[in-house]
Short mmCIF file of C-alpha atoms in Angstrom, two decimals:
data_model
loop_
_atom_site.label_atom_id
_atom_site.label_comp_id
_atom_site.label_asym_id
_atom_site.label_seq_id
_atom_site.Cartn_x
_atom_site.Cartn_y
_atom_site.Cartn_z
CA MET Y 419 64.95 142.99 53.55
CA THR Y 420 62.81 141.02 55.97
CA ALA Y 421 63.13 139.96 59.58
CA HIS Y 422 63.40 136.32 60.46
CA LYS Y 423 60.92 134.73 62.81
CA LEU Y 424 62.21 134.51 66.37
CA PRO Y 425 59.99 133.46 69.29
CA VAL Y 426 60.13 135.97 72.13
CA LEU Y 427 60.54 133.16 74.68
CA LEU Y 428 63.77 132.19 72.92
CA GLY Y 429 65.01 135.63 71.94
CA MET Y 430 64.65 137.46 75.25
CA PRO Y 431 66.74 134.99 77.33
CA LEU Y 432 69.46 135.28 74.68
CA ALA Y 433 69.27 139.08 74.93
CA VAL Y 434 69.66 138.76 78.71
CA LEU Y 435 72.73 136.58 78.10
CA ALA Y 436 74.20 139.30 75.89
CA GLY Y 437 73.56 141.80 78.69
CA LEU Y 438 75.40 139.60 81.17
CA GLY Y 439 78.36 139.86 78.82
CA ILE Y 440 78.19 143.67 78.84
CA ALA Y 441 78.33 143.72 82.65
CA ALA Y 442 81.36 141.44 82.70
CA GLN Y 443 83.06 143.39 79.93
CA GLY Y 444 82.46 146.68 81.74
CA ARG Y 445 84.04 145.36 84.93
CA ILE Y 446 87.05 143.97 83.03
CA ASN Y 447 87.68 147.01 80.82
CA GLY Y 448 87.19 149.41 83.72
CA ALA Y 449 89.73 147.48 85.81
CA LEU Y 450 92.16 147.33 82.88
CA GLY Y 451 91.86 151.07 82.28
CA ALA Y 452 92.63 151.76 85.94
CA ARG Y 453 95.53 149.29 85.93
CA LEU Y 454 97.08 150.86 82.82
CA ASN Y 455 96.15 154.39 83.90
CA ASP Y 456 95.01 154.74 80.30
CA GLY Y 457 91.39 154.11 79.29
CA LEU Y 458 92.25 154.47 75.60
CA ALA Y 459 94.93 151.78 75.80
CA ALA Y 460 92.44 149.50 77.58
CA ALA Y 461 89.98 149.98 74.71
CA VAL Y 462 92.70 149.16 72.15
CA VAL Y 463 93.57 145.95 74.04
CA SER Y 464 89.90 144.95 74.33
CA PHE Y 465 89.02 145.59 70.68
CA GLY Y 466 92.35 144.20 69.44
CA SER Y 467 91.91 140.90 71.27
CA GLY Y 468 88.31 140.73 70.05
CA LEU Y 469 89.48 141.22 66.46
CA VAL Y 470 91.92 138.30 66.80
CA VAL Y 471 89.15 136.06 68.16
CA ILE Y 472 86.60 136.90 65.45
CA VAL Y 473 89.18 136.55 62.64
CA LEU Y 474 90.10 133.05 63.85
CA VAL Y 475 86.46 131.99 64.28
CA SER Y 476 85.48 133.38 60.86
CA LEU Y 477 88.31 131.55 59.12
CA LEU Y 478 87.66 128.25 60.90
CA LEU Y 479 83.89 128.07 60.32
CA PRO Y 480 82.40 127.58 56.82
CA SER Y 481 79.68 130.15 57.55
CA GLY Y 482 82.36 132.64 58.53
CA ARG Y 483 84.27 132.13 55.29
CA ARG Y 484 81.06 132.51 53.27
CA GLY Y 485 80.30 135.72 55.14
CA ILE Y 486 83.75 137.14 54.38
CA ARG Y 487 83.27 136.39 50.67
CA ALA Y 488 79.91 138.21 50.77
CA ILE Y 489 81.28 141.47 52.15
CA LEU Y 490 82.74 143.02 48.99
CA PRO Y 491 79.78 142.09 46.71
CA SER Y 492 77.37 143.61 49.26
CA LEU Y 493 79.38 146.84 49.28
CA ARG Y 494 79.72 146.98 45.50
CA GLU Y 495 75.98 146.46 45.01
CA ARG Y 496 75.22 149.03 47.73
CA LYS Y 497 72.80 146.73 49.51
CA PHE Y 498 72.97 149.03 52.53
CA PRO Y 499 74.40 152.52 53.15
CA ARG Y 500 78.17 152.32 53.44
CA TRP Y 501 78.16 154.44 56.56
CA TYR Y 502 76.74 151.38 58.33
CA LEU Y 503 80.34 150.18 58.40
CA ALA Y 504 80.89 152.86 61.06
CA ALA Y 505 79.06 150.65 63.57
CA GLY Y 506 82.49 149.59 64.76
CA ALA Y 507 83.33 153.18 65.67
CA ILE Y 508 80.27 153.25 67.93
CA GLY Y 509 81.40 150.04 69.59
CA ALA Y 510 84.87 151.50 70.02
CA PHE Y 511 83.39 154.58 71.66
CA PHE Y 512 81.38 152.42 74.07
CA VAL Y 513 84.41 150.37 75.10
CA LEU Y 514 86.44 153.57 75.46
CA THR Y 515 83.86 155.01 77.85
CA GLN Y 516 84.14 151.85 79.96
CA GLY Y 517 87.88 152.29 80.32
CA LEU Y 518 87.67 156.05 80.93
CA THR Y 519 84.70 156.43 83.27
CA VAL Y 520 83.95 153.26 85.26
CA SER Y 521 86.86 153.91 87.61
CA LEU Y 522 85.76 157.56 87.98
CA ILE Y 523 81.98 157.37 88.39
CA GLY Y 524 81.53 153.71 89.33
CA ILE Y 525 79.56 150.94 87.63
CA ALA Y 526 76.31 152.28 89.14
CA LEU Y 527 76.27 155.67 87.43
CA PHE Y 528 77.76 154.12 84.29
CA THR Y 529 74.89 151.63 84.08
CA VAL Y 530 72.21 154.27 84.65
CA ALA Y 531 73.66 156.50 81.94
CA VAL Y 532 73.96 153.70 79.39
CA VAL Y 533 70.47 152.35 80.10
CA THR Y 534 68.88 155.79 79.82
CA GLY Y 535 70.47 156.45 76.45
CA GLN Y 536 69.79 152.97 75.13
CA SER Y 537 66.11 152.95 76.18
CA LEU Y 538 65.41 156.28 74.50
CA SER Y 539 67.22 155.48 71.27
CA GLY Y 540 65.65 152.02 71.06
CA LEU Y 541 62.25 153.65 70.60
CA LEU Y 542 63.65 156.05 68.00
CA VAL Y 543 65.52 153.45 65.94
CA ASP Y 544 62.48 151.16 65.82
CA ARG Y 545 60.27 154.07 64.79
CA ILE Y 546 62.44 155.17 61.85
CA GLY Y 547 63.03 151.54 60.82
CA LEU Y 548 66.83 151.31 60.64
CA SER Y 549 66.89 147.62 61.54
CA PRO Y 550 65.76 144.64 59.41
CA ALA Y 551 62.74 144.33 61.72
CA GLY Y 552 61.29 147.39 59.96
CA LYS Y 553 59.37 150.35 61.38
CA ARG Y 554 57.57 149.79 64.65
CA ALA Y 555 55.10 152.23 66.13
CA ILE Y 556 55.87 154.01 69.41
CA THR Y 557 52.94 152.56 71.34
CA PRO Y 558 52.06 153.60 74.90
CA ILE Y 559 53.10 150.21 76.28
CA ARG Y 560 56.54 150.47 74.63
CA VAL Y 561 57.05 153.94 76.10
CA ILE Y 562 55.90 152.74 79.53
CA SER Y 563 58.29 149.78 79.38
CA ALA Y 564 61.23 152.02 78.44
CA VAL Y 565 60.46 154.58 81.17
CA LEU Y 566 59.87 151.83 83.73
CA THR Y 567 63.23 150.30 82.83
CA ILE Y 568 65.07 153.59 83.40
CA ALA Y 569 63.31 154.10 86.75
CA ALA Y 570 64.01 150.52 87.82
CA VAL Y 571 67.72 150.79 87.06
CA ILE Y 572 68.00 154.07 88.98
CA TRP Y 573 66.25 152.40 91.92
CA ALA Y 574 68.49 149.34 91.76
CA VAL Y 575 71.70 151.36 91.93
CA SER Y 576 70.41 154.11 94.24
CA PRO Y 577 72.13 152.67 97.37
CA ARG Y 578 75.48 153.42 95.76
CA PHE Y 579 74.63 157.07 95.08
CA ALA Y 580 74.95 157.83 98.79
CA GLN Y 581 78.64 157.00 98.52
CA ALA Y 582 79.20 159.20 95.48
CA GLU Y 583 81.22 162.38 95.77
CA ASP Y 584 79.91 165.81 94.92
CA ALA Y 585 77.90 165.75 91.67
CA SER Y 586 80.34 168.14 90.00
CA HIS Y 587 82.94 165.35 89.99
CA TRP Y 588 80.83 162.95 87.93
CA LEU Y 589 78.39 165.14 86.01
CA LEU Y 590 80.69 165.65 83.02
CA PRO Y 591 82.09 162.07 82.85
CA VAL Y 592 78.55 160.64 82.92
CA VAL Y 593 77.81 162.33 79.57
CA LEU Y 594 80.13 159.84 77.82
CA PRO Y 595 78.25 156.63 78.77
CA LEU Y 596 74.95 158.44 78.18
CA ALA Y 597 76.01 159.16 74.60
CA ALA Y 598 77.45 155.66 74.20
CA GLY Y 599 74.18 154.11 75.37
CA PHE Y 600 72.17 156.28 72.97
CA LEU Y 601 74.37 155.19 70.04
CA MET Y 602 74.20 151.49 70.96
CA SER Y 603 70.75 151.04 69.43
CA PHE Y 604 72.00 152.48 66.14
CA GLN Y 605 74.99 150.14 66.26
CA GLN Y 606 72.75 147.12 66.80
CA ALA Y 607 70.50 148.11 63.89
CA MET Y 608 73.45 148.70 61.56
CA ASN Y 609 75.08 145.38 62.47
CA ALA Y 610 71.77 143.54 62.07
CA THR Y 611 71.33 144.98 58.56
CA GLN Y 612 74.82 143.88 57.57
CA THR Y 613 74.12 140.42 59.01
CA VAL Y 614 71.13 140.03 56.67
CA HIS Y 615 73.24 140.73 53.59
CA TYR Y 616 76.37 138.85 54.63
CA GLY Y 617 74.30 135.86 55.70
CA THR Y 618 75.98 135.53 59.11
CA PRO Y 619 76.61 137.72 62.17
CA LEU Y 620 80.26 136.60 62.06
CA ALA Y 621 81.05 138.83 59.08
CA ALA Y 622 79.22 141.79 60.61
CA THR Y 623 81.13 141.29 63.85
CA LEU Y 624 84.41 141.09 61.94
CA ILE Y 625 83.73 144.40 60.17
CA ASN Y 626 82.65 145.90 63.48
CA PHE Y 627 85.90 144.99 65.24
CA GLY Y 628 88.08 145.87 62.26
CA SER Y 629 86.76 149.42 61.94
CA GLY Y 630 86.72 149.86 65.72
CA VAL Y 631 90.35 148.82 66.10
CA LEU Y 632 91.36 151.23 63.32
CA VAL Y 633 89.66 154.17 65.03
CA LEU Y 634 91.03 153.33 68.47
CA LEU Y 635 94.56 152.67 67.24
CA ILE Y 636 94.75 156.04 65.47
CA ALA Y 637 93.45 157.80 68.59
CA TRP Y 638 95.91 155.92 70.83
CA LEU Y 639 98.90 156.74 68.62
CA ILE Y 640 97.96 160.43 68.75
CA LYS Y 641 97.65 160.21 72.53
CA VAL Y 642 101.02 158.48 72.87
CA SER Y 643 102.72 161.13 70.75
CA VAL Y 644 101.42 163.80 73.12
CA ALA Y 645 101.39 162.17 76.58
CA GLY Y 646 103.42 158.99 76.24
CA VAL Y 647 102.41 155.44 77.17
CA GLY Y 648 100.78 154.41 80.43
CA ASN Y 649 101.61 151.50 82.71
CA PRO Y 650 102.82 148.16 81.29
CA LEU Y 651 100.31 145.44 80.39
CA PRO Y 652 99.26 143.23 83.33
CA SER Y 653 100.13 139.54 83.43
CA GLU Y 654 96.72 138.35 84.72
CA TRP Y 655 94.88 136.53 81.92
CA TRP Y 656 91.37 137.73 82.81
CA TYR Y 657 92.18 141.34 81.84
CA TYR Y 658 92.12 140.20 78.21
CA LEU Y 659 88.65 138.61 78.14
CA GLY Y 660 86.82 141.82 77.25
CA GLY Y 661 87.36 141.41 73.52
CA ALA Y 662 86.02 137.85 73.37
CA ILE Y 663 82.98 138.87 75.41
CA GLY Y 664 82.44 141.78 73.02
CA CYS Y 665 82.41 139.35 70.08
CA LEU Y 666 79.63 137.38 71.76
CA PHE Y 667 77.58 140.49 72.52
CA ILE Y 668 77.91 142.12 69.09
CA GLY Y 669 77.26 138.94 67.12
CA LEU Y 670 74.33 137.86 69.27
CA SER Y 671 72.76 141.32 69.25
CA ALA Y 672 73.07 141.59 65.46
CA TRP Y 673 71.18 138.31 65.11
CA LEU Y 674 68.53 139.11 67.74
CA VAL Y 675 67.61 142.56 66.40
CA ARG Y 676 66.45 140.97 63.13
CA GLY Y 677 63.68 139.12 64.95
CA LEU Y 678 62.98 141.12 68.13
CA GLY Y 679 63.57 144.68 67.01
CA VAL Y 680 65.93 147.14 68.67
CA LEU Y 681 63.82 148.06 71.72
CA LEU Y 682 63.09 144.50 72.89
CA THR Y 683 66.69 143.45 72.32
CA GLY Y 684 67.79 146.52 74.28
CA LEU Y 685 65.44 145.81 77.19
CA GLY Y 686 66.69 142.23 77.37
CA THR Y 687 70.33 143.30 77.40
CA ILE Y 688 69.56 145.93 80.06
CA ALA Y 689 68.04 143.25 82.30
CA GLY Y 690 71.14 141.16 81.72
CA GLN Y 691 73.40 144.07 82.63
CA LEU Y 692 71.63 144.52 85.96
CA LEU Y 693 71.62 140.80 86.76
CA GLY Y 694 75.28 140.56 85.75
CA SER Y 695 76.28 143.56 87.86
CA LEU Y 696 74.40 142.12 90.83
CA ALA Y 697 76.09 138.73 90.41
CA LEU Y 698 79.53 140.32 90.10
CA ASP Y 699 78.97 142.38 93.24
CA LEU Y 700 77.92 139.25 95.10
CA ILE Y 701 80.71 136.98 93.88
CA PHE Y 702 83.54 139.45 93.17
CA PRO Y 703 82.74 142.57 95.23
CA THR Y 704 84.81 145.72 94.68
CA PRO Y 705 85.35 148.67 97.03
CA GLY Y 706 82.10 150.63 97.23
CA SER Y 707 79.88 147.71 96.21
CA VAL Y 708 76.47 147.98 97.90
CA ILE Y 709 73.68 145.39 97.73
CA ALA Y 710 70.57 146.59 99.52
CA THR Y 711 66.83 145.94 99.35
CA ALA Y 712 66.50 148.58 96.62
CA THR Y 713 69.10 146.70 94.57
CA TRP Y 714 67.02 143.54 94.54
CA LEU Y 715 63.66 145.28 94.04
CA GLY Y 716 65.00 147.51 91.26
CA THR Y 717 66.38 144.48 89.45
CA LEU Y 718 63.02 142.69 89.75
CA LEU Y 719 61.24 145.79 88.42
CA THR Y 720 63.58 145.82 85.41
CA LEU Y 721 62.62 142.22 84.66
CA LEU Y 722 58.95 143.20 85.02
CA ALA Y 723 59.42 146.00 82.48
CA MET Y 724 61.00 143.53 80.07
CA VAL Y 725 58.08 141.10 80.46
CA LEU Y 726 55.59 143.95 80.05
CA ALA Y 727 57.11 144.87 76.70
CA THR Y 728 56.90 141.28 75.41
CA LEU Y 729 53.28 140.52 76.32
CA PRO Y 730 50.91 140.01 73.36
CA TRP Y 731 49.10 143.35 73.54
CA PRO Y 732 46.58 144.17 70.78
CA ARG Y 733 48.58 144.80 67.64
CA ARG Y 734 48.47 147.99 65.70
CA LYS Y 735 49.09 148.24 62.02
CA ARG Y 736 52.76 148.39 61.08
CA VAL Y 737 53.94 151.94 60.45
CA SER Y 738 54.23 152.64 56.74
#
């Protein structure tokens, strides 16, 4: 299993694009969860609509149909551990945390928690070699870039902390996005591995959404049997874009990890999340949105950390 060649100057902008999608998806799913008064139902709607989109795309495109035909042979021949199919459950958990916590702790704390978890696990996943990019040493510059990214994100969203309530109100909810962010790197590596063997990220994305919908639907049915349904579905069309955006993010990330590795892909998506959040606050501000000098400088520092990680530093031997 080998990684394909992908120039950093091409791959990193695409990773930033994927991060822009995460920011938009977080805003949409958070708003839907608040509107329905049910974060779990919002996650079901998001993943369910994404499944419909990826099924249609996979059936319409020749590469998608070839990928679908490659799924069962890959599983029968055990080309990768079957538990990699659980990547969809990780994605479901991430979307669920958006619907449950964004309205409680705000997009600022949510972003910090996700970025912290993702930066730490990106180093770990690259080191143990879960992705097709293989094992990559934990070099000082990679550690510095990850730590600098976490610090930059905290700085960028720090103006909003002053408006936060007592820490006891958000300390427990923030654990969910922290865990979701940590698991994201594993999800990206697992999807990238499946992409190699299916021959297309479309099939990996289809499996991801299929397993995610199954997990979320079971959880939602249990919730309904205990607490009943929430508010009715809204009529505004934009509430249903989260699934399509998720398809773009998952498929693009699965392709990028093969060439960039998990850490670089993660740093690019983190930069995109910050830029996307900043753009959303400028164009579609919500109550509590704050854009201060620290917001701009923290965002610039995040981009600097991303560039730092991509510079051609002296190479070490690949970890064996």
